């Protein structure tokens, strides 16, 4: 789930919440994300893995 206002994404399986800009996990410090290029197009998040 994407929250555009707070710029976070939430994993529907684990409930972990991540900052979209930094990849920092706001709910579980051990679960950091690697940044990849992404954009929102028509309500869908488009991700380009490197």
Short mmCIF file of N, CA and C in Angstrom, two decimals:
data_model
loop_
_atom_site.label_atom_id
_atom_site.label_comp_id
_atom_site.label_asym_id
_atom_site.label_seq_id
_atom_site.Cartn_x
_atom_site.Cartn_y
_atom_site.Cartn_z
N UNK A 1 0.84 -1.17 0.00
CA UNK A 1 0.00 0.00 0.00
C UNK A 1 0.89 1.24 0.00
N UNK A 2 0.53 2.19 -0.81
CA UNK A 2 1.30 3.43 -0.94
C UNK A 2 0.52 4.57 -0.30
N UNK A 3 1.19 5.33 0.54
CA UNK A 3 0.61 6.54 1.13
C UNK A 3 1.39 7.71 0.55
N UNK A 4 0.80 8.36 -0.45
CA UNK A 4 1.49 9.46 -1.14
C UNK A 4 1.73 10.65 -0.23
N UNK A 5 0.84 10.89 0.71
CA UNK A 5 0.98 12.05 1.60
C UNK A 5 2.20 11.91 2.51
N UNK A 6 2.39 10.73 3.09
CA UNK A 6 3.53 10.54 3.99
C UNK A 6 4.74 9.94 3.28
N UNK A 7 4.58 9.64 1.98
CA UNK A 7 5.66 9.05 1.17
C UNK A 7 6.18 7.76 1.79
N UNK A 8 5.23 6.89 2.13
CA UNK A 8 5.59 5.58 2.69
C UNK A 8 4.87 4.48 1.92
N UNK A 9 5.44 3.29 2.01
CA UNK A 9 4.78 2.09 1.51
C UNK A 9 4.69 1.11 2.68
N UNK A 10 3.62 0.31 2.68
CA UNK A 10 3.42 -0.68 3.73
C UNK A 10 3.26 -2.04 3.09
N UNK A 11 4.00 -3.02 3.58
CA UNK A 11 3.91 -4.39 3.09
C UNK A 11 2.62 -5.02 3.63
N UNK A 12 1.75 -5.51 2.73
CA UNK A 12 0.50 -6.10 3.19
C UNK A 12 0.68 -7.42 3.94
N UNK A 13 1.82 -8.09 3.75
CA UNK A 13 2.05 -9.37 4.41
C UNK A 13 2.67 -9.21 5.79
N UNK A 14 3.64 -8.32 5.93
CA UNK A 14 4.36 -8.18 7.19
C UNK A 14 3.95 -6.95 8.00
N UNK A 15 3.32 -5.97 7.34
CA UNK A 15 2.95 -4.74 8.02
C UNK A 15 4.10 -3.78 8.20
N UNK A 16 5.27 -4.10 7.62
CA UNK A 16 6.41 -3.18 7.71
C UNK A 16 6.09 -1.93 6.90
N UNK A 17 6.47 -0.76 7.43
CA UNK A 17 6.25 0.51 6.75
C UNK A 17 7.60 1.11 6.40
N UNK A 18 7.77 1.52 5.14
CA UNK A 18 9.04 2.02 4.64
C UNK A 18 8.90 3.44 4.12
N UNK A 19 9.95 4.24 4.33
CA UNK A 19 10.05 5.57 3.75
C UNK A 19 10.45 5.40 2.28
N UNK A 20 9.66 5.95 1.37
CA UNK A 20 9.93 5.78 -0.07
C UNK A 20 11.19 6.48 -0.53
N UNK A 21 11.59 7.54 0.13
CA UNK A 21 12.76 8.30 -0.32
C UNK A 21 14.06 7.68 0.13
N UNK A 22 14.11 7.14 1.34
CA UNK A 22 15.37 6.62 1.87
C UNK A 22 15.44 5.09 1.89
N UNK A 23 14.29 4.42 1.87
CA UNK A 23 14.28 2.97 2.01
C UNK A 23 14.29 2.52 3.47
N UNK A 24 14.34 3.49 4.39
CA UNK A 24 14.38 3.16 5.81
C UNK A 24 13.08 2.49 6.24
N UNK A 25 13.20 1.39 6.98
CA UNK A 25 12.03 0.74 7.55
C UNK A 25 11.68 1.44 8.85
N UNK A 26 10.47 1.96 8.92
CA UNK A 26 10.04 2.73 10.07
C UNK A 26 9.49 1.85 11.20
N UNK A 27 9.25 0.58 10.91
CA UNK A 27 8.67 -0.31 11.91
C UNK A 27 9.59 -1.45 12.34
N UNK A 28 10.61 -1.76 11.55
CA UNK A 28 11.54 -2.84 11.88
C UNK A 28 12.92 -2.45 11.35
N UNK A 29 13.79 -1.86 12.19
CA UNK A 29 15.08 -1.34 11.73
C UNK A 29 15.95 -2.36 10.99
N UNK A 30 15.76 -3.63 11.23
CA UNK A 30 16.59 -4.66 10.58
C UNK A 30 16.14 -4.95 9.15
N UNK A 31 15.05 -4.37 8.70
CA UNK A 31 14.49 -4.67 7.38
C UNK A 31 14.57 -3.45 6.47
N UNK A 32 15.76 -3.06 6.07
CA UNK A 32 15.95 -1.90 5.20
C UNK A 32 15.80 -2.31 3.74
N UNK A 33 15.40 -1.37 2.91
CA UNK A 33 15.25 -1.62 1.48
C UNK A 33 16.35 -0.94 0.69
N UNK A 34 16.66 -1.51 -0.45
CA UNK A 34 17.58 -0.88 -1.38
C UNK A 34 16.74 0.00 -2.31
N UNK A 35 17.21 1.20 -2.59
CA UNK A 35 16.47 2.10 -3.47
C UNK A 35 16.57 1.64 -4.92
N UNK A 36 15.44 1.73 -5.63
CA UNK A 36 15.39 1.46 -7.07
C UNK A 36 14.53 2.55 -7.71
N UNK A 37 14.77 2.85 -8.98
CA UNK A 37 13.95 3.85 -9.65
C UNK A 37 12.49 3.41 -9.70
N UNK A 38 11.57 4.33 -9.37
CA UNK A 38 10.14 4.02 -9.39
C UNK A 38 9.36 5.29 -9.70
N UNK A 39 8.12 5.07 -10.18
CA UNK A 39 7.23 6.20 -10.42
C UNK A 39 5.79 5.70 -10.28
N UNK A 40 4.87 6.62 -10.08
CA UNK A 40 3.45 6.28 -10.00
C UNK A 40 2.81 6.69 -11.32
N UNK A 41 2.12 5.75 -11.98
CA UNK A 41 1.50 6.00 -13.28
C UNK A 41 0.07 5.48 -13.23
N UNK A 42 -0.88 6.38 -13.26
CA UNK A 42 -2.29 5.97 -13.25
C UNK A 42 -2.68 5.20 -12.00
N UNK A 43 -2.07 5.56 -10.87
CA UNK A 43 -2.39 4.88 -9.62
C UNK A 43 -1.62 3.60 -9.38
N UNK A 44 -0.78 3.20 -10.32
CA UNK A 44 0.06 2.02 -10.17
C UNK A 44 1.51 2.43 -9.96
N UNK A 45 2.21 1.70 -9.10
CA UNK A 45 3.62 1.96 -8.86
C UNK A 45 4.43 1.14 -9.86
N UNK A 46 5.23 1.83 -10.64
CA UNK A 46 6.07 1.19 -11.66
C UNK A 46 7.50 1.19 -11.13
N UNK A 47 8.10 0.01 -11.02
CA UNK A 47 9.45 -0.14 -10.47
C UNK A 47 10.37 -0.69 -11.54
N UNK A 48 11.54 -0.08 -11.66
CA UNK A 48 12.55 -0.57 -12.61
C UNK A 48 13.72 -1.13 -11.82
N UNK A 49 13.77 -2.46 -11.66
CA UNK A 49 14.90 -3.05 -10.92
C UNK A 49 16.21 -2.84 -11.68
N UNK A 50 17.26 -2.66 -10.93
CA UNK A 50 18.56 -2.43 -11.54
C UNK A 50 19.25 -3.73 -11.86
#
